Amino acid sequence: MLLFTPGPTPSPEAIRVAMSVPTIHHRTPEFEEIFKVVREKLMKIMNMPEVLMLASSGTGAMEAAVTNLCKSRALSINAGKFGERFGKICKAFDIAYTELKYDWDTPASIEDILHAIKSNPSIDALCIQICESAGGVRHDVEKIAKAVKDVNKNIMIIADGITAVGVEKIDTTHIDALITGSQKAFMLPPGLSMIGLSKNALLKIEQSSKGFYFNLANELKNQRKNTTAYTAATTLIIGLKAMLEIIENIGLENFYTNTKMRAQAVNAALEAIGLKIYPKTPSFAMSTVYDERAKEIRSIAKKKYSVNIAGGQDELKDKLFRINNMGLIDSYEIAWALNAVELALDELDIRAYDGTANRVFSLKIFKGAQ
Ligand SMILES: *Cc1c(COP(=O)(O)O)cnc(C)c1O
C-alpha cells in the first residue's frame, strides 16, 4: 500500500534502518552528542535562534506555545480543523481568545487581523497555521506577521508550520514560535514535535513560563545542555538526524524545489483530468481536490490500486481528497497515485481513462513542460 496522506508520511528505508538500533539511554554522552547535532541542524533548517524538541505529537507543541507565550488574549485564525484547535487549546486553559473564521479554501485577510488587534489591545499572541492542512490553504503568514509587528511588536506570532517546515523556505523574520512535527515533511513516525523560538519568545519564556510537562523554561534550561527535562524520544531523534542528513545531501534548496515542482505537476495533472483544486492559495505540502464523489474515488484508489490518500474532515469529510507532496517521494510512486485517481474516475463513469494524468505529470517533471 502506498501511503499518500499528508501526515503521516511514509518513512524512507534509510530512516527506518537508522532507527533499527538498540535503545540507548538518554542520559549518556552518546545520546547528548546526537541531540546536539540534531539541535544545530534543526535551528538551521527552521532558521530560528533556538529550538526545542518535545516527546509529543504536533498538538503538544501547539499547546506548549500557547500556554507559554500567550498571557492575556490570543487571536486565533480558524480556516480549518487545525486552526480550530488553537481555540480549543485556549478554552482548555481558560485563556481568553478572539477567533477569525474563514471558509477552508480561503486564506486569512491581513485587514481582518489588523482590525482585530487594533480593536482589542489585550491581544498578545496570534495563532495561525502556515499551511492549514484541513483544506490545504497557505496563509501568507510572513506578510501577516510583519503587519502585526508593525502595529505591536510585543504580539507573539505562533505559527503552526507542521505541514510547512521542510516543505518550503519560510521567512521567519517576524515569527516567534515555529511549530512542527515528525510525521509530516520529515517523514518520521509520529511522536516528536519541535518548536523554533525567536529571541523575544525566549525572553518571554524565561520571564514567565507555565505548565509542567510543557514548561518551556524548564526544557530550555535542559536542551541548551543537550538533554531534556524528561525522557527524550531517543529513537525518533536518531531518525531525525538521518533525515536531516539526507536533506543536507540533497541540498535544502533542491529539496524545496523538488517539492514545489512535484506539487505543481500533481495539481496540473489533477486539473487535466477535470478535477478541481480546492484552496484559493494552495500550499505545496498537499494537493487538495474538491469533488462530490471524493469518498468513492479514494475508496477505489485504495482497494483496487493500493494507494492510500486522505479524505477531508468534518463537513468536507467525503468531499475532499488530499494527496501528500511532502518529503522524499519517488516519481514512480506519485505517478501511480495519479494513475489510480484517473482509473477511479473511469470506473465511476466520470471520465474515460486515457492516461492524461500521467502524461501531464511526466511532461512537467521529466520534459520541463510549463
Ligand atoms: C498534522 C497537523 C497537526 C496535528 O498534529 P498531531 O501530530 O496530529 O498532533 C497540527 N497542525 C497541522 C497544520 C497539521 O497538519
mmCIF file of C-alpha atoms and ligand atoms in Angstrom:
data_model
loop_
_atom_site.group_PDB
_atom_site.id
_atom_site.type_symbol
_atom_site.label_atom_id
_atom_site.label_comp_id
_atom_site.label_asym_id
_atom_site.label_seq_id
_atom_site.Cartn_x
_atom_site.Cartn_y
_atom_site.Cartn_z
ATOM 1 C CA MET A 1 0.000 0.000 0.000
ATOM 2 C CA LEU A 2 1.378 3.415 -0.933
ATOM 3 C CA LEU A 3 0.833 5.909 1.894
ATOM 4 C CA PHE A 4 -0.045 9.238 0.297
ATOM 5 C CA THR A 5 -1.718 11.026 3.205
ATOM 6 C CA PRO A 6 -0.395 14.482 4.197
ATOM 7 C CA GLY A 7 0.696 13.105 7.534
ATOM 8 C CA PRO A 8 1.674 10.589 8.497
ATOM 9 C CA THR A 9 4.022 10.212 5.570
ATOM 10 C CA PRO A 10 5.950 7.006 4.859
ATOM 11 C CA SER A 11 9.406 6.642 6.419
ATOM 12 C CA PRO A 12 12.125 6.018 3.816
ATOM 13 C CA GLU A 13 14.249 2.925 4.235
ATOM 14 C CA ALA A 14 17.373 4.882 5.243
ATOM 15 C CA ILE A 15 15.472 6.352 8.184
ATOM 16 C CA ARG A 16 13.999 3.025 9.246
ATOM 17 C CA VAL A 17 17.453 1.491 9.132
ATOM 18 C CA ALA A 18 18.937 4.367 11.155
ATOM 19 C CA MET A 19 16.303 3.745 13.834
ATOM 20 C CA SER A 20 16.807 -0.018 13.976
ATOM 21 C CA VAL A 21 19.403 0.247 16.711
ATOM 22 C CA PRO A 22 19.179 -0.910 20.310
ATOM 23 C CA THR A 23 17.601 1.689 22.601
ATOM 24 C CA ILE A 24 20.261 3.858 24.164
ATOM 25 C CA HIS A 25 19.926 5.665 27.465
ATOM 26 C CA HIS A 26 19.093 9.345 27.121
ATOM 27 C CA ARG A 27 21.372 10.498 29.969
ATOM 28 C CA THR A 28 24.579 9.497 28.228
ATOM 29 C CA PRO A 29 27.312 11.382 26.379
ATOM 30 C CA GLU A 30 26.489 9.282 23.267
ATOM 31 C CA PHE A 31 22.909 10.496 23.128
ATOM 32 C CA GLU A 32 23.818 14.065 24.115
ATOM 33 C CA GLU A 33 26.142 14.198 21.123
ATOM 34 C CA ILE A 34 23.338 13.100 18.790
ATOM 35 C CA PHE A 35 20.964 15.584 20.442
ATOM 36 C CA LYS A 36 23.441 18.411 19.930
ATOM 37 C CA VAL A 37 23.886 17.648 16.245
ATOM 38 C CA VAL A 38 20.119 17.461 15.686
ATOM 39 C CA ARG A 39 19.541 20.721 17.599
ATOM 40 C CA GLU A 40 22.037 22.557 15.420
ATOM 41 C CA LYS A 41 20.656 21.126 12.197
ATOM 42 C CA LEU A 42 17.104 21.961 13.264
ATOM 43 C CA MET A 43 17.946 25.566 14.101
ATOM 44 C CA LYS A 44 19.454 25.845 10.655
ATOM 45 C CA ILE A 45 16.573 24.298 8.706
ATOM 46 C CA MET A 46 13.972 26.177 10.794
ATOM 47 C CA ASN A 47 16.011 29.375 10.593
ATOM 48 C CA MET A 48 15.359 30.151 14.262
ATOM 49 C CA PRO A 49 17.882 31.049 17.014
ATOM 50 C CA GLU A 50 16.632 28.332 19.367
ATOM 51 C CA VAL A 51 14.721 25.073 19.080
ATOM 52 C CA LEU A 52 13.082 22.647 21.497
ATOM 53 C CA MET A 53 12.219 19.012 20.843
ATOM 54 C CA LEU A 54 9.289 17.545 22.754
ATOM 55 C CA ALA A 55 8.094 13.974 23.072
ATOM 56 C CA SER A 56 4.566 14.600 21.802
ATOM 57 C CA SER A 57 2.611 14.801 18.592
ATOM 58 C CA GLY A 58 2.402 18.217 16.925
ATOM 59 C CA THR A 59 -0.558 19.257 19.044
ATOM 60 C CA GLY A 60 1.639 19.101 22.160
ATOM 61 C CA ALA A 61 3.889 21.774 20.685
ATOM 62 C CA MET A 62 0.819 23.873 19.790
ATOM 63 C CA GLU A 63 -0.313 23.629 23.418
ATOM 64 C CA ALA A 64 3.183 24.437 24.721
ATOM 65 C CA ALA A 65 3.459 27.519 22.506
ATOM 66 C CA VAL A 66 0.055 28.859 23.517
ATOM 67 C CA THR A 67 0.411 28.228 27.265
ATOM 68 C CA ASN A 68 3.966 29.620 27.442
ATOM 69 C CA LEU A 69 3.656 32.592 25.100
ATOM 70 C CA CYS A 70 0.107 33.895 25.483
ATOM 71 C CA LYS A 71 -0.565 35.739 28.711
ATOM 72 C CA SER A 72 -3.680 37.832 28.122
ATOM 73 C CA ARG A 73 -5.603 37.105 24.898
ATOM 74 C CA ALA A 74 -4.951 35.105 21.749
ATOM 75 C CA LEU A 75 -6.127 35.913 18.262
ATOM 76 C CA SER A 76 -6.771 32.595 16.582
ATOM 77 C CA ILE A 77 -7.172 32.071 12.853
ATOM 78 C CA ASN A 78 -9.640 29.296 12.135
ATOM 79 C CA ALA A 79 -9.684 28.261 8.484
ATOM 80 C CA GLY A 80 -9.955 24.569 9.263
ATOM 81 C CA LYS A 81 -9.618 21.805 11.803
ATOM 82 C CA PHE A 82 -6.118 22.791 12.933
ATOM 83 C CA GLY A 83 -6.891 26.485 13.312
ATOM 84 C CA GLU A 84 -9.932 25.500 15.319
ATOM 85 C CA ARG A 85 -7.608 23.504 17.587
ATOM 86 C CA PHE A 86 -5.765 26.638 18.760
ATOM 87 C CA GLY A 87 -9.106 27.954 20.033
ATOM 88 C CA LYS A 88 -9.809 24.659 21.775
ATOM 89 C CA ILE A 89 -6.408 24.809 23.482
ATOM 90 C CA CYS A 90 -7.132 28.344 24.741
ATOM 91 C CA LYS A 91 -10.502 27.169 26.028
ATOM 92 C CA ALA A 92 -8.957 24.213 27.846
ATOM 93 C CA PHE A 93 -6.547 26.528 29.670
ATOM 94 C CA ASP A 94 -9.004 29.378 30.285
ATOM 95 C CA ILE A 95 -7.014 31.676 28.018
ATOM 96 C CA ALA A 96 -9.201 34.400 26.502
ATOM 97 C CA TYR A 97 -9.269 34.340 22.707
ATOM 98 C CA THR A 98 -10.754 36.033 19.718
ATOM 99 C CA GLU A 99 -11.317 33.899 16.651
ATOM 100 C CA LEU A 100 -11.411 34.876 12.994
ATOM 101 C CA LYS A 101 -13.172 32.217 10.938
ATOM 102 C CA TYR A 102 -12.695 31.555 7.237
ATOM 103 C CA ASP A 103 -14.006 29.021 4.769
ATOM 104 C CA TRP A 104 -11.496 26.214 4.474
ATOM 105 C CA ASP A 105 -10.401 27.236 0.986
ATOM 106 C CA THR A 106 -9.755 30.855 1.970
ATOM 107 C CA PRO A 107 -6.546 32.453 3.289
ATOM 108 C CA ALA A 108 -6.782 34.810 6.271
ATOM 109 C CA SER A 109 -7.002 38.514 5.436
ATOM 110 C CA ILE A 110 -4.404 40.936 6.790
ATOM 111 C CA GLU A 111 -7.070 43.645 7.100
ATOM 112 C CA ASP A 112 -9.245 41.457 9.352
ATOM 113 C CA ILE A 113 -6.263 40.616 11.549
ATOM 114 C CA LEU A 114 -5.092 44.216 11.852
ATOM 115 C CA HIS A 115 -8.634 45.310 12.636
ATOM 116 C CA ALA A 116 -8.858 42.671 15.386
ATOM 117 C CA ILE A 117 -5.578 43.599 17.065
ATOM 118 C CA LYS A 118 -6.290 47.330 16.853
ATOM 119 C CA SER A 119 -9.738 46.988 18.367
ATOM 120 C CA ASN A 120 -8.506 44.606 21.055
ATOM 121 C CA PRO A 121 -5.259 45.836 22.627
ATOM 122 C CA SER A 122 -5.163 42.943 25.095
ATOM 123 C CA ILE A 123 -4.268 40.542 22.283
ATOM 124 C CA ASP A 124 -0.684 39.415 22.897
ATOM 125 C CA ALA A 125 -0.440 36.389 20.603
ATOM 126 C CA LEU A 126 -1.512 35.487 17.080
ATOM 127 C CA CYS A 127 -2.040 31.769 16.430
ATOM 128 C CA ILE A 128 -2.073 30.752 12.781
ATOM 129 C CA GLN A 129 -1.285 27.824 10.531
ATOM 130 C CA ILE A 130 1.263 28.375 7.768
ATOM 131 C CA CYS A 131 -0.467 25.634 5.821
ATOM 132 C CA GLU A 132 -3.917 24.740 7.188
ATOM 133 C CA SER A 133 -3.892 21.046 6.379
ATOM 134 C CA ALA A 134 -7.696 20.688 6.578
ATOM 135 C CA GLY A 135 -8.154 22.326 3.173
ATOM 136 C CA GLY A 136 -4.540 22.737 2.063
ATOM 137 C CA VAL A 137 -4.668 26.534 2.173
ATOM 138 C CA ARG A 138 -1.433 28.558 2.535
ATOM 139 C CA HIS A 139 -1.892 31.599 4.756
ATOM 140 C CA ASP A 140 0.504 34.447 3.969
ATOM 141 C CA VAL A 141 1.953 34.210 7.472
ATOM 142 C CA GLU A 142 5.150 36.122 6.719
ATOM 143 C CA LYS A 143 3.263 39.175 5.472
ATOM 144 C CA ILE A 144 0.693 38.927 8.254
ATOM 145 C CA ALA A 145 3.416 38.609 10.908
ATOM 146 C CA LYS A 146 5.191 41.707 9.624
ATOM 147 C CA ALA A 147 1.991 43.748 9.546
ATOM 148 C CA VAL A 148 1.096 42.664 13.084
ATOM 149 C CA LYS A 149 4.569 43.524 14.411
ATOM 150 C CA ASP A 150 4.345 46.937 12.745
ATOM 151 C CA VAL A 151 1.294 47.622 14.911
ATOM 152 C CA ASN A 152 2.559 45.971 18.112
ATOM 153 C CA LYS A 153 5.934 44.282 18.233
ATOM 154 C CA ASN A 154 5.065 42.556 21.515
ATOM 155 C CA ILE A 155 2.421 40.333 19.943
ATOM 156 C CA MET A 156 3.838 36.814 19.786
ATOM 157 C CA ILE A 157 3.440 35.172 16.393
ATOM 158 C CA ILE A 158 2.755 31.475 16.943
ATOM 159 C CA ALA A 159 2.983 29.753 13.574
ATOM 160 C CA ASP A 160 1.872 26.147 13.178
ATOM 161 C CA GLY A 161 4.279 25.003 10.488
ATOM 162 C CA ILE A 162 3.550 21.317 10.911
ATOM 163 C CA THR A 163 2.935 21.000 7.151
ATOM 164 C CA ALA A 164 5.227 23.897 6.178
ATOM 165 C CA VAL A 165 8.609 23.253 7.801
ATOM 166 C CA GLY A 166 10.606 21.133 5.360
ATOM 167 C CA VAL A 167 8.178 22.000 2.566
ATOM 168 C CA GLU A 168 9.352 25.454 1.554
ATOM 169 C CA LYS A 169 11.613 28.245 2.746
ATOM 170 C CA ILE A 170 9.756 30.186 5.423
ATOM 171 C CA ASP A 171 10.732 33.778 6.163
ATOM 172 C CA THR A 172 10.975 33.610 9.963
ATOM 173 C CA THR A 173 11.943 37.273 10.493
ATOM 174 C CA HIS A 174 8.721 38.033 12.389
ATOM 175 C CA ILE A 175 7.804 34.565 13.664
ATOM 176 C CA ASP A 176 8.259 33.858 17.398
ATOM 177 C CA ALA A 177 7.307 30.196 17.590
ATOM 178 C CA LEU A 178 7.591 27.900 14.599
ATOM 179 C CA ILE A 179 5.980 24.547 15.309
ATOM 180 C CA THR A 180 6.444 21.273 13.502
ATOM 181 C CA GLY A 181 6.010 17.540 13.963
ATOM 182 C CA SER A 182 7.927 14.430 12.992
ATOM 183 C CA GLN A 183 5.347 12.686 10.796
ATOM 184 C CA LYS A 184 4.954 15.252 8.005
ATOM 185 C CA ALA A 185 7.797 16.566 5.796
ATOM 186 C CA PHE A 186 10.455 14.911 7.972
ATOM 187 C CA MET A 187 8.917 11.504 7.209
ATOM 188 C CA LEU A 188 9.430 10.006 10.660
ATOM 189 C CA PRO A 189 6.940 8.009 12.648
ATOM 190 C CA PRO A 190 4.704 10.236 14.816
ATOM 191 C CA GLY A 191 5.688 11.216 18.368
ATOM 192 C CA LEU A 192 8.208 14.051 18.178
ATOM 193 C CA SER A 193 7.344 17.740 17.973
ATOM 194 C CA MET A 194 9.658 20.695 17.552
ATOM 195 C CA ILE A 195 9.351 24.424 18.280
ATOM 196 C CA GLY A 196 11.704 27.003 16.839
ATOM 197 C CA LEU A 197 11.838 30.100 19.058
ATOM 198 C CA SER A 198 12.741 33.749 18.457
ATOM 199 C CA LYS A 199 14.831 35.870 20.828
ATOM 200 C CA ASN A 200 11.670 37.630 22.043
ATOM 201 C CA ALA A 201 9.947 34.317 22.650
ATOM 202 C CA LEU A 202 12.947 33.202 24.716
ATOM 203 C CA LEU A 203 12.706 36.340 26.839
ATOM 204 C CA LYS A 204 9.016 35.771 27.429
ATOM 205 C CA ILE A 205 9.557 32.115 28.330
ATOM 206 C CA GLU A 206 12.366 32.940 30.738
ATOM 207 C CA GLN A 207 10.218 35.598 32.435
ATOM 208 C CA SER A 208 7.061 33.591 32.915
ATOM 209 C CA SER A 209 6.859 30.019 31.753
ATOM 210 C CA LYS A 210 3.859 27.879 32.598
ATOM 211 C CA GLY A 211 2.864 24.267 32.936
ATOM 212 C CA PHE A 212 4.669 21.132 33.985
ATOM 213 C CA TYR A 213 5.379 18.707 31.150
ATOM 214 C CA PHE A 214 5.250 21.529 28.623
ATOM 215 C CA ASN A 215 7.101 24.060 30.758
ATOM 216 C CA LEU A 216 9.361 25.546 28.116
ATOM 217 C CA ALA A 217 11.680 27.362 30.550
ATOM 218 C CA ASN A 218 12.475 24.003 32.067
ATOM 219 C CA GLU A 219 13.052 22.440 28.636
ATOM 220 C CA LEU A 220 15.143 25.393 27.542
ATOM 221 C CA LYS A 221 17.439 25.053 30.538
ATOM 222 C CA ASN A 222 17.965 21.348 29.787
ATOM 223 C CA GLN A 223 18.062 21.357 25.998
ATOM 224 C CA ARG A 224 20.719 24.060 25.921
ATOM 225 C CA LYS A 225 22.810 21.445 27.697
ATOM 226 C CA ASN A 226 21.831 18.837 25.082
ATOM 227 C CA THR A 227 19.498 16.941 27.332
ATOM 228 C CA THR A 228 15.755 17.011 28.017
ATOM 229 C CA ALA A 229 13.714 17.579 31.166
ATOM 230 C CA TYR A 230 12.069 14.159 30.820
ATOM 231 C CA THR A 231 12.965 11.060 28.804
ATOM 232 C CA ALA A 232 13.716 12.110 25.243
ATOM 233 C CA ALA A 233 12.172 10.396 22.198
ATOM 234 C CA THR A 234 15.627 8.957 21.543
ATOM 235 C CA THR A 235 14.845 6.694 18.576
ATOM 236 C CA LEU A 236 12.874 9.380 16.746
ATOM 237 C CA ILE A 237 15.684 11.878 17.302
ATOM 238 C CA ILE A 238 18.154 9.370 15.830
ATOM 239 C CA GLY A 239 15.805 9.033 12.839
ATOM 240 C CA LEU A 240 15.550 12.812 12.553
ATOM 241 C CA LYS A 241 19.331 13.060 12.407
ATOM 242 C CA ALA A 242 19.313 10.651 9.454
ATOM 243 C CA MET A 243 16.586 12.628 7.684
ATOM 244 C CA LEU A 244 18.315 15.969 8.203
ATOM 245 C CA GLU A 245 21.498 14.463 6.771
ATOM 246 C CA ILE A 246 19.596 13.201 3.734
ATOM 247 C CA ILE A 247 18.156 16.688 3.203
ATOM 248 C CA GLU A 248 21.638 18.221 3.532
ATOM 249 C CA ASN A 249 22.991 15.810 0.944
ATOM 250 C CA ILE A 250 20.232 16.701 -1.497
ATOM 251 C CA GLY A 251 20.709 20.374 -0.665
ATOM 252 C CA LEU A 252 17.966 22.313 1.109
ATOM 253 C CA GLU A 253 17.170 24.467 -1.927
ATOM 254 C CA ASN A 254 16.911 21.374 -4.148
ATOM 255 C CA PHE A 255 14.732 19.658 -1.582
ATOM 256 C CA TYR A 256 12.309 22.604 -1.593
ATOM 257 C CA THR A 257 12.399 22.912 -5.374
ATOM 258 C CA ASN A 258 11.583 19.214 -5.772
ATOM 259 C CA THR A 259 8.550 19.581 -3.505
ATOM 260 C CA LYS A 260 7.323 22.657 -5.346
ATOM 261 C CA MET A 261 7.783 21.111 -8.795
ATOM 262 C CA ARG A 262 6.051 17.931 -7.692
ATOM 263 C CA ALA A 263 3.120 19.845 -6.168
ATOM 264 C CA GLN A 264 2.675 21.912 -9.305
ATOM 265 C CA ALA A 265 2.882 18.849 -11.554
ATOM 266 C CA VAL A 266 0.395 16.914 -9.421
ATOM 267 C CA ASN A 267 -2.067 19.819 -9.381
ATOM 268 C CA ALA A 268 -1.737 20.233 -13.148
ATOM 269 C CA ALA A 269 -2.317 16.500 -13.686
ATOM 270 C CA LEU A 270 -5.414 16.502 -11.465
ATOM 271 C CA GLU A 271 -6.822 19.561 -13.231
ATOM 272 C CA ALA A 272 -6.110 17.979 -16.615
ATOM 273 C CA ILE A 273 -8.491 15.124 -15.743
ATOM 274 C CA GLY A 274 -11.208 17.605 -14.792
ATOM 275 C CA LEU A 275 -10.698 17.783 -11.035
ATOM 276 C CA LYS A 276 -10.904 20.983 -9.028
ATOM 277 C CA ILE A 277 -8.073 22.111 -6.756
ATOM 278 C CA TYR A 278 -9.871 23.266 -3.613
ATOM 279 C CA PRO A 279 -7.837 26.009 -1.882
ATOM 280 C CA LYS A 280 -7.622 29.516 -3.341
ATOM 281 C CA THR A 281 -3.963 29.687 -2.294
ATOM 282 C CA PRO A 282 -2.710 26.071 -2.348
ATOM 283 C CA SER A 283 0.242 25.060 -0.219
ATOM 284 C CA PHE A 284 2.889 22.859 -1.835
ATOM 285 C CA ALA A 285 2.504 20.411 1.064
ATOM 286 C CA MET A 286 -0.502 18.656 -0.407
ATOM 287 C CA SER A 287 -2.801 18.562 -3.412
ATOM 288 C CA THR A 288 -6.360 19.043 -2.210
ATOM 289 C CA VAL A 289 -9.277 18.271 -4.524
ATOM 290 C CA TYR A 290 -12.941 19.130 -4.004
ATOM 291 C CA ASP A 291 -15.239 16.568 -5.586
ATOM 292 C CA GLU A 292 -18.749 15.397 -4.713
ATOM 293 C CA ARG A 293 -17.540 11.828 -5.173
ATOM 294 C CA ALA A 294 -14.201 12.190 -3.376
ATOM 295 C CA LYS A 295 -15.041 9.374 -0.991
ATOM 296 C CA GLU A 296 -15.677 6.879 -3.821
ATOM 297 C CA ILE A 297 -12.526 7.958 -5.654
ATOM 298 C CA ARG A 298 -10.444 7.361 -2.534
ATOM 299 C CA SER A 299 -12.078 4.051 -1.840
ATOM 300 C CA ILE A 300 -11.332 2.710 -5.349
ATOM 301 C CA ALA A 301 -7.759 4.062 -5.245
ATOM 302 C CA LYS A 302 -7.194 2.194 -2.003
ATOM 303 C CA LYS A 303 -8.984 -1.084 -2.657
ATOM 304 C CA LYS A 304 -8.117 -1.614 -6.281
ATOM 305 C CA TYR A 305 -4.819 0.228 -6.742
ATOM 306 C CA SER A 306 -3.287 0.164 -3.240
ATOM 307 C CA VAL A 307 -2.969 3.925 -2.885
ATOM 308 C CA ASN A 308 -3.981 5.458 0.443
ATOM 309 C CA ILE A 309 -4.943 9.116 0.020
ATOM 310 C CA ALA A 310 -6.587 11.208 2.740
ATOM 311 C CA GLY A 311 -10.172 12.428 2.788
ATOM 312 C CA GLY A 312 -11.434 15.656 4.279
ATOM 313 C CA GLN A 313 -12.615 16.411 7.802
ATOM 314 C CA ASP A 314 -15.936 17.445 9.367
ATOM 315 C CA GLU A 315 -18.500 18.611 6.754
ATOM 316 C CA LEU A 316 -15.945 18.140 3.998
ATOM 317 C CA LYS A 317 -15.052 14.615 5.097
ATOM 318 C CA ASP A 318 -16.479 12.987 1.971
ATOM 319 C CA LYS A 319 -15.994 15.933 -0.408
ATOM 320 C CA LEU A 320 -12.237 16.410 -0.319
ATOM 321 C CA PHE A 321 -9.298 14.220 -1.002
ATOM 322 C CA ARG A 322 -5.714 15.170 -0.174
ATOM 323 C CA ILE A 323 -2.550 13.752 -1.702
ATOM 324 C CA ASN A 324 0.739 14.314 0.090
ATOM 325 C CA ASN A 325 3.583 16.147 -1.668
ATOM 326 C CA MET A 326 5.875 16.488 1.358
ATOM 327 C CA GLY A 327 9.234 14.845 1.839
ATOM 328 C CA LEU A 328 11.069 12.411 -0.377
ATOM 329 C CA ILE A 329 8.681 10.974 -2.927
ATOM 330 C CA ASP A 330 9.726 8.842 -5.864
ATOM 331 C CA SER A 331 8.191 9.990 -9.135
ATOM 332 C CA TYR A 332 7.096 6.454 -9.958
ATOM 333 C CA GLU A 333 5.054 6.360 -6.754
ATOM 334 C CA ILE A 334 3.229 9.645 -7.222
ATOM 335 C CA ALA A 335 2.739 8.800 -10.913
ATOM 336 C CA TRP A 336 0.999 5.599 -9.852
ATOM 337 C CA ALA A 337 -1.151 7.516 -7.341
ATOM 338 C CA LEU A 338 -2.277 9.885 -10.110
ATOM 339 C CA ASN A 339 -2.957 6.936 -12.390
ATOM 340 C CA ALA A 340 -5.078 5.362 -9.658
ATOM 341 C CA VAL A 341 -7.177 8.524 -9.385
ATOM 342 C CA GLU A 342 -7.651 8.633 -13.144
ATOM 343 C CA LEU A 343 -8.642 4.953 -13.240
ATOM 344 C CA ALA A 344 -11.108 5.582 -10.405
ATOM 345 C CA LEU A 345 -12.771 8.371 -12.424
ATOM 346 C CA ASP A 346 -13.150 5.898 -15.284
ATOM 347 C CA GLU A 347 -14.674 3.272 -13.043
ATOM 348 C CA LEU A 348 -17.163 5.822 -11.695
ATOM 349 C CA ASP A 349 -18.095 6.832 -15.272
ATOM 350 C CA ILE A 350 -16.939 10.375 -14.599
ATOM 351 C CA ARG A 351 -14.273 10.462 -17.298
ATOM 352 C CA ALA A 352 -12.956 7.815 -19.703
ATOM 353 C CA TYR A 353 -9.391 6.744 -18.962
ATOM 354 C CA ASP A 354 -6.747 7.888 -21.451
ATOM 355 C CA GLY A 355 -3.613 8.299 -19.340
ATOM 356 C CA THR A 356 -3.799 12.093 -19.271
ATOM 357 C CA ALA A 357 -2.839 12.454 -15.597
ATOM 358 C CA ASN A 358 0.437 10.585 -16.071
ATOM 359 C CA ARG A 359 1.161 12.301 -19.369
ATOM 360 C CA VAL A 360 0.762 15.780 -17.859
ATOM 361 C CA PHE A 361 2.736 14.828 -14.754
ATOM 362 C CA SER A 362 5.580 13.249 -16.750
ATOM 363 C CA LEU A 363 5.818 16.113 -19.233
ATOM 364 C CA LYS A 364 6.169 18.553 -16.350
ATOM 365 C CA ILE A 365 8.611 16.537 -14.262
ATOM 366 C CA PHE A 366 10.762 14.953 -16.972
ATOM 367 C CA LYS A 367 10.328 17.156 -20.042
ATOM 368 C CA GLY A 368 10.258 20.585 -18.420
ATOM 369 C CA ALA A 369 6.796 21.443 -19.765
ATOM 370 C CA GLN A 370 5.412 24.694 -18.347
HETATM 371 C C1 LIG B 1 -0.919 17.232 11.424
HETATM 372 C C2 LIG B 1 -1.147 18.617 11.845
HETATM 373 C C3 LIG B 1 -1.347 18.970 13.186
HETATM 374 C C4 LIG B 1 -1.555 17.978 14.268
HETATM 375 O O1 LIG B 1 -0.515 17.315 14.642
HETATM 376 P P1 LIG B 1 -0.628 15.989 15.523
HETATM 377 O O2 LIG B 1 0.731 15.452 15.301
HETATM 378 O O3 LIG B 1 -1.707 15.134 14.956
HETATM 379 O O4 LIG B 1 -0.897 16.392 16.906
HETATM 380 C C5 LIG B 1 -1.467 20.306 13.509
HETATM 381 N N1 LIG B 1 -1.422 21.248 12.568
HETATM 382 C C6 LIG B 1 -1.285 20.949 11.266
HETATM 383 C C7 LIG B 1 -1.271 22.060 10.275
HETATM 384 C C8 LIG B 1 -1.138 19.635 10.865
HETATM 385 O O5 LIG B 1 -1.003 19.346 9.571
#
